Amino acid sequence: MNYTKILLSAAGFAISVSPGAFAADIKVIANSSVRADTISAAELKLIYLEQKNSLDDGTRVEPVIQKDGQVHKNFLHEYVGKSDDDLQTYYRTLVFTGKGSMPKELGSDADVVAYVSRTKGAIGYVSAGIDTDGAKTLGIVYAGDGSQRRLITRVEPRYPETLRQLNIGGTVRLLLTIAPKGNVQNVDVLGGNPILAESAAAAAKQWIYSPSPSRTTTEITIPFDPSH
Amino acid sequence: MHRQIARLLLVCACLSVGPIPLHAQDFKLFDRTVQVHGFFSQGFIYTSGNNWLTMSTLNGSGAFTDFGLNMCSQVTDKLHIGAQGYDRNLGQLGQYHPSLDWGFADYRFKTWFGVRGGKVKTTLGLFNDTQDLDFLHTFALLPQSVYPTDLRDATIAHLGADIYGAVSLKHGLGDLSYTVYAGHRSDSIYSGYPYYFSSFGAHITSFGGLQYGADLRWNTPLKGLLIGASRLNEDITGKGSAVNPFNPGAGLLPYSEASKADWTNQLYGEYTLGRLRVDTEYRRYWRNEELVTDNSESFADIRGWYISGAYRICKRLQIGSYYSRYTITNVVAGALSAFYPSTTDTSQPANHDYDKVITARLDLKRFWNVKIEGHFMDGYGSGPYPNGFYTQVNPQGFKPDTNALVIKTGINF
């Protein structure tokens, strides 16, 4: 690894260590049959708790979990709010009272990518840096002020060519302040590589959301995958 | 006793020999995945003072076995079906007569509205629907003041329908889940109440009736805190034969009893913080029944509560403790009052059971656990509604205190 890569990676790591920083290490992926490009954190939690099995747009989804490992722990902590033991107890409660099924459990990132790629409606999570060819990456949208607004216009961020050549990727977390009319008034960087974050923020400032009676805040993640 | 300990050790030995591929199974049927899951548990109880839970526990008893097997499938996006068979032997109860534990179709229209129809586990408090599932709990025996294992049939399931759902509250106020249900409860004649009644020379042949109620639980904005309330109403009829207490020599006569008012209120809370979990519940069961044959009426007021704490020391080891408090009062009106005097003094050992418990749970493998538990009980709360202590297995009379050692092991897949 050359000096530039070490420096850029270290800068990214330093800024990403904050509450909720686990999100930057995780990428949520879905089968190509899933129409949505983003999913709200609240919806993701409901899907993993089997309280919901289709997205707001009607697409049926099937959650996939990992057996163990740091990505698994971080995902549960960040998005489900349960430890692995608690989640296992929860799923067994569903299974043995007839109120749900045990989700597919896979042993590694590669297994998850392979299963999600070939299984209609599958949704899973893997390390942010892993190659997820064959599956699409979903952006995570966090609802602020208790309201959830629909994204109408999304401008994709530019991938800085230097970082792509150096194979540096990751996930950027942003806090957007959205005006009642739907335009993004302000963008705060919460985590991720600063160069990627600059590009992500520039794109997010051009996004348009559905109108709302009041100004709201929304936390989002934008993944950067150098292999794409 | 030695044979029973040997059986327990045999279960452990079989499970510990080599890597056992104990996994949930699934197969395809009409292009749908069908999952198969099961569980088995075996316990051993040794007591001082009294025999407990219809077993000869003073000598040590391993007549404490249960198991179940279920199949389920997600048929469509919204339709889920499944069924579970269950069987158990607990001393004189169950006696290996299998039953359909649950079996229903579940159609979820929306997150906030779904319907289940068939035989459905009754949602009542934190653990009513999971009380048989040993592997889900830290304790070998749940607090008997609220979840008496000898009376599981009374609340475990109903043949009918549930309406259920969950909604997220605005302004970050957490989530609300609700269940509303109605159906028919039917007790096995091998359950605690018919067994209790047999001590009076009665033989119950059917016991059950309408059961309806609701549960509301709130996942509060304070992370890890859940609070809730349940209500259950019942209209129960029991039939069979009994000795006429006014003329014992006349032999068995037809017997019937019927609810005049029968309800349960349950309040509960649960708090988890990291590896610590604290649960507390309060249950009040009011039972006013007409003893039709004897032209009498009884009013039983049964109250129980507990507080429990469990801490996971490491992935494999969990420790826990609870204090459980049970009281019963009963007033009999009519002709039978001459034979069964009212019991209203809950300070008497016959009318209460205060249980202090410590537990260690060891998860030897992901699918296999062993629990060791100590119970230190004050009182035996023996009637007129049973709670673990029965005269049939204590013909010498009851002693005020009972200590118990419970060892239990279970597997699930």
PDB file of N, CA and C in Angstrom, chain B residues 104-140:
ATOM      1  N   PHE B 104     -52.086 -22.825  12.360  1.00  0.00           N
ATOM      2  CA  PHE B 104     -52.934 -21.756  11.843  1.00  0.00           C
ATOM      3  C   PHE B 104     -52.408 -21.169  10.545  1.00  0.00           C
ATOM      4  N   ALA B 105     -53.277 -20.410   9.898  1.00  0.00           N
ATOM      5  CA  ALA B 105     -52.907 -19.617   8.732  1.00  0.00           C
ATOM      6  C   ALA B 105     -52.854 -18.159   9.171  1.00  0.00           C
ATOM      7  N   ASP B 106     -51.831 -17.471   8.717  1.00  0.00           N
ATOM      8  CA  ASP B 106     -51.597 -16.090   9.139  1.00  0.00           C
ATOM      9  C   ASP B 106     -51.539 -15.229   7.886  1.00  0.00           C
ATOM     10  N   TYR B 107     -52.462 -14.301   7.767  1.00  0.00           N
ATOM     11  CA  TYR B 107     -52.473 -13.421   6.598  1.00  0.00           C
ATOM     12  C   TYR B 107     -52.230 -11.991   7.070  1.00  0.00           C
ATOM     13  N   ARG B 108     -51.098 -11.432   6.641  1.00  0.00           N
ATOM     14  CA  ARG B 108     -50.750 -10.081   7.077  1.00  0.00           C
ATOM     15  C   ARG B 108     -51.050  -9.104   5.931  1.00  0.00           C
ATOM     16  N   PHE B 109     -52.112  -8.341   6.095  1.00  0.00           N
ATOM     17  CA  PHE B 109     -52.486  -7.360   5.071  1.00  0.00           C
ATOM     18  C   PHE B 109     -51.484  -6.215   5.061  1.00  0.00           C
ATOM     19  N   LYS B 110     -51.202  -5.710   6.231  1.00  0.00           N
ATOM     20  CA  LYS B 110     -50.279  -4.591   6.409  1.00  0.00           C
ATOM     21  C   LYS B 110     -49.504  -4.851   7.693  1.00  0.00           C
ATOM     22  N   THR B 111     -48.468  -4.057   7.898  1.00  0.00           N
ATOM     23  CA  THR B 111     -47.732  -4.198   9.154  1.00  0.00           C
ATOM     24  C   THR B 111     -48.666  -3.972  10.343  1.00  0.00           C
ATOM     25  N   TRP B 112     -49.617  -3.088  10.163  1.00  0.00           N
ATOM     26  CA  TRP B 112     -50.489  -2.728  11.288  1.00  0.00           C
ATOM     27  C   TRP B 112     -51.765  -3.573  11.358  1.00  0.00           C
ATOM     28  N   PHE B 113     -51.922  -4.495  10.401  1.00  0.00           N
ATOM     29  CA  PHE B 113     -53.157  -5.297  10.432  1.00  0.00           C
ATOM     30  C   PHE B 113     -52.927  -6.679   9.822  1.00  0.00           C
ATOM     31  N   GLY B 114     -53.078  -7.695  10.643  1.00  0.00           N
ATOM     32  CA  GLY B 114     -52.989  -9.068  10.175  1.00  0.00           C
ATOM     33  C   GLY B 114     -54.002  -9.937  10.899  1.00  0.00           C
ATOM     34  N   VAL B 115     -54.275 -11.099  10.337  1.00  0.00           N
ATOM     35  CA  VAL B 115     -55.258 -12.014  10.930  1.00  0.00           C
ATOM     36  C   VAL B 115     -54.664 -13.423  10.984  1.00  0.00           C
ATOM     37  N   ARG B 116     -54.838 -14.095  12.114  1.00  0.00           N
ATOM     38  CA  ARG B 116     -54.450 -15.498  12.236  1.00  0.00           C
ATOM     39  C   ARG B 116     -55.700 -16.306  12.570  1.00  0.00           C
ATOM     40  N   GLY B 117     -55.844 -17.449  11.938  1.00  0.00           N
ATOM     41  CA  GLY B 117     -56.998 -18.289  12.238  1.00  0.00           C
ATOM     42  C   GLY B 117     -56.590 -19.740  12.385  1.00  0.00           C
ATOM     43  N   GLY B 118     -57.160 -20.414  13.373  1.00  0.00           N
ATOM     44  CA  GLY B 118     -56.815 -21.808  13.643  1.00  0.00           C
ATOM     45  C   GLY B 118     -56.601 -21.986  15.136  1.00  0.00           C
ATOM     46  N   LYS B 119     -55.682 -22.855  15.490  1.00  0.00           N
ATOM     47  CA  LYS B 119     -55.322 -22.960  16.908  1.00  0.00           C
ATOM     48  C   LYS B 119     -54.108 -22.060  17.126  1.00  0.00           C
ATOM     49  N   VAL B 120     -54.292 -21.033  17.948  1.00  0.00           N
ATOM     50  CA  VAL B 120     -53.296 -19.973  18.081  1.00  0.00           C
ATOM     51  C   VAL B 120     -52.849 -19.875  19.535  1.00  0.00           C
ATOM     52  N   LYS B 121     -51.552 -19.703  19.737  1.00  0.00           N
ATOM     53  CA  LYS B 121     -51.048 -19.488  21.099  1.00  0.00           C
ATOM     54  C   LYS B 121     -51.576 -18.155  21.624  1.00  0.00           C
ATOM     55  N   THR B 122     -52.006 -18.159  22.857  1.00  0.00           N
ATOM     56  CA  THR B 122     -52.625 -16.970  23.426  1.00  0.00           C
ATOM     57  C   THR B 122     -51.572 -15.977  23.909  1.00  0.00           C
ATOM     58  N   THR B 123     -51.712 -14.749  23.453  1.00  0.00           N
ATOM     59  CA  THR B 123     -50.798 -13.686  23.884  1.00  0.00           C
ATOM     60  C   THR B 123     -51.288 -13.157  25.223  1.00  0.00           C
ATOM     61  N   LEU B 124     -50.494 -13.409  26.255  1.00  0.00           N
ATOM     62  CA  LEU B 124     -50.860 -12.980  27.601  1.00  0.00           C
ATOM     63  C   LEU B 124     -49.565 -12.729  28.366  1.00  0.00           C
ATOM     64  N   GLY B 125     -49.260 -11.469  28.593  1.00  0.00           N
ATOM     65  CA  GLY B 125     -48.023 -11.146  29.294  1.00  0.00           C
ATOM     66  C   GLY B 125     -46.800 -11.422  28.440  1.00  0.00           C
ATOM     67  N   LEU B 126     -45.647 -11.431  29.111  1.00  0.00           N
ATOM     68  CA  LEU B 126     -44.389 -11.562  28.373  1.00  0.00           C
ATOM     69  C   LEU B 126     -44.167 -12.961  27.803  1.00  0.00           C
ATOM     70  N   PHE B 127     -44.543 -14.011  28.545  1.00  0.00           N
ATOM     71  CA  PHE B 127     -44.056 -15.346  28.180  1.00  0.00           C
ATOM     72  C   PHE B 127     -45.127 -16.422  28.059  1.00  0.00           C
ATOM     73  N   ASN B 128     -46.416 -16.064  28.110  1.00  0.00           N
ATOM     74  CA  ASN B 128     -47.416 -17.125  28.088  1.00  0.00           C
ATOM     75  C   ASN B 128     -47.270 -18.019  26.853  1.00  0.00           C
ATOM     76  N   ASP B 129     -47.086 -17.400  25.686  1.00  0.00           N
ATOM     77  CA  ASP B 129     -47.035 -18.193  24.459  1.00  0.00           C
ATOM     78  C   ASP B 129     -45.707 -18.926  24.276  1.00  0.00           C
ATOM     79  N   THR B 130     -44.700 -18.585  25.061  1.00  0.00           N
ATOM     80  CA  THR B 130     -43.400 -19.257  24.923  1.00  0.00           C
ATOM     81  C   THR B 130     -43.032 -20.051  26.172  1.00  0.00           C
ATOM     82  N   GLN B 131     -43.988 -20.254  27.070  1.00  0.00           N
ATOM     83  CA  GLN B 131     -43.641 -20.852  28.360  1.00  0.00           C
ATOM     84  C   GLN B 131     -43.109 -22.277  28.252  1.00  0.00           C
ATOM     85  N   ASP B 132     -43.468 -23.001  27.189  1.00  0.00           N
ATOM     86  CA  ASP B 132     -42.951 -24.364  27.026  1.00  0.00           C
ATOM     87  C   ASP B 132     -41.562 -24.386  26.401  1.00  0.00           C
ATOM     88  N   LEU B 133     -41.150 -23.271  25.850  1.00  0.00           N
ATOM     89  CA  LEU B 133     -39.922 -23.241  25.048  1.00  0.00           C
ATOM     90  C   LEU B 133     -38.738 -22.925  25.954  1.00  0.00           C
ATOM     91  N   ASP B 134     -38.273 -23.945  26.588  1.00  0.00           N
ATOM     92  CA  ASP B 134     -37.231 -23.849  27.603  1.00  0.00           C
ATOM     93  C   ASP B 134     -36.002 -23.098  27.109  1.00  0.00           C
ATOM     94  N   PHE B 135     -35.637 -23.323  25.859  1.00  0.00           N
ATOM     95  CA  PHE B 135     -34.395 -22.760  25.328  1.00  0.00           C
ATOM     96  C   PHE B 135     -34.456 -21.253  25.162  1.00  0.00           C
ATOM     97  N   LEU B 136     -35.659 -20.657  25.252  1.00  0.00           N
ATOM     98  CA  LEU B 136     -35.774 -19.207  25.117  1.00  0.00           C
ATOM     99  C   LEU B 136     -35.565 -18.483  26.434  1.00  0.00           C
ATOM    100  N   HIS B 137     -35.551 -19.242  27.525  1.00  0.00           N
ATOM    101  CA  HIS B 137     -35.549 -18.602  28.832  1.00  0.00           C
ATOM    102  C   HIS B 137     -34.288 -18.917  29.634  1.00  0.00           C
ATOM    103  N   THR B 138     -33.933 -17.988  30.477  1.00  0.00           N
ATOM    104  CA  THR B 138     -32.790 -18.210  31.366  1.00  0.00           C
ATOM    105  C   THR B 138     -33.128 -19.285  32.389  1.00  0.00           C
ATOM    106  N   PHE B 139     -34.361 -19.271  32.861  1.00  0.00           N
ATOM    107  CA  PHE B 139     -34.741 -20.109  33.998  1.00  0.00           C
ATOM    108  C   PHE B 139     -35.294 -21.472  33.559  1.00  0.00           C
ATOM    109  N   ALA B 140     -35.019 -22.479  34.363  1.00  0.00           N
ATOM    110  CA  ALA B 140     -35.546 -23.818  34.089  1.00  0.00           C
ATOM    111  C   ALA B 140     -37.060 -23.831  34.288  1.00  0.00           C
TER     112      ALA B 140
END
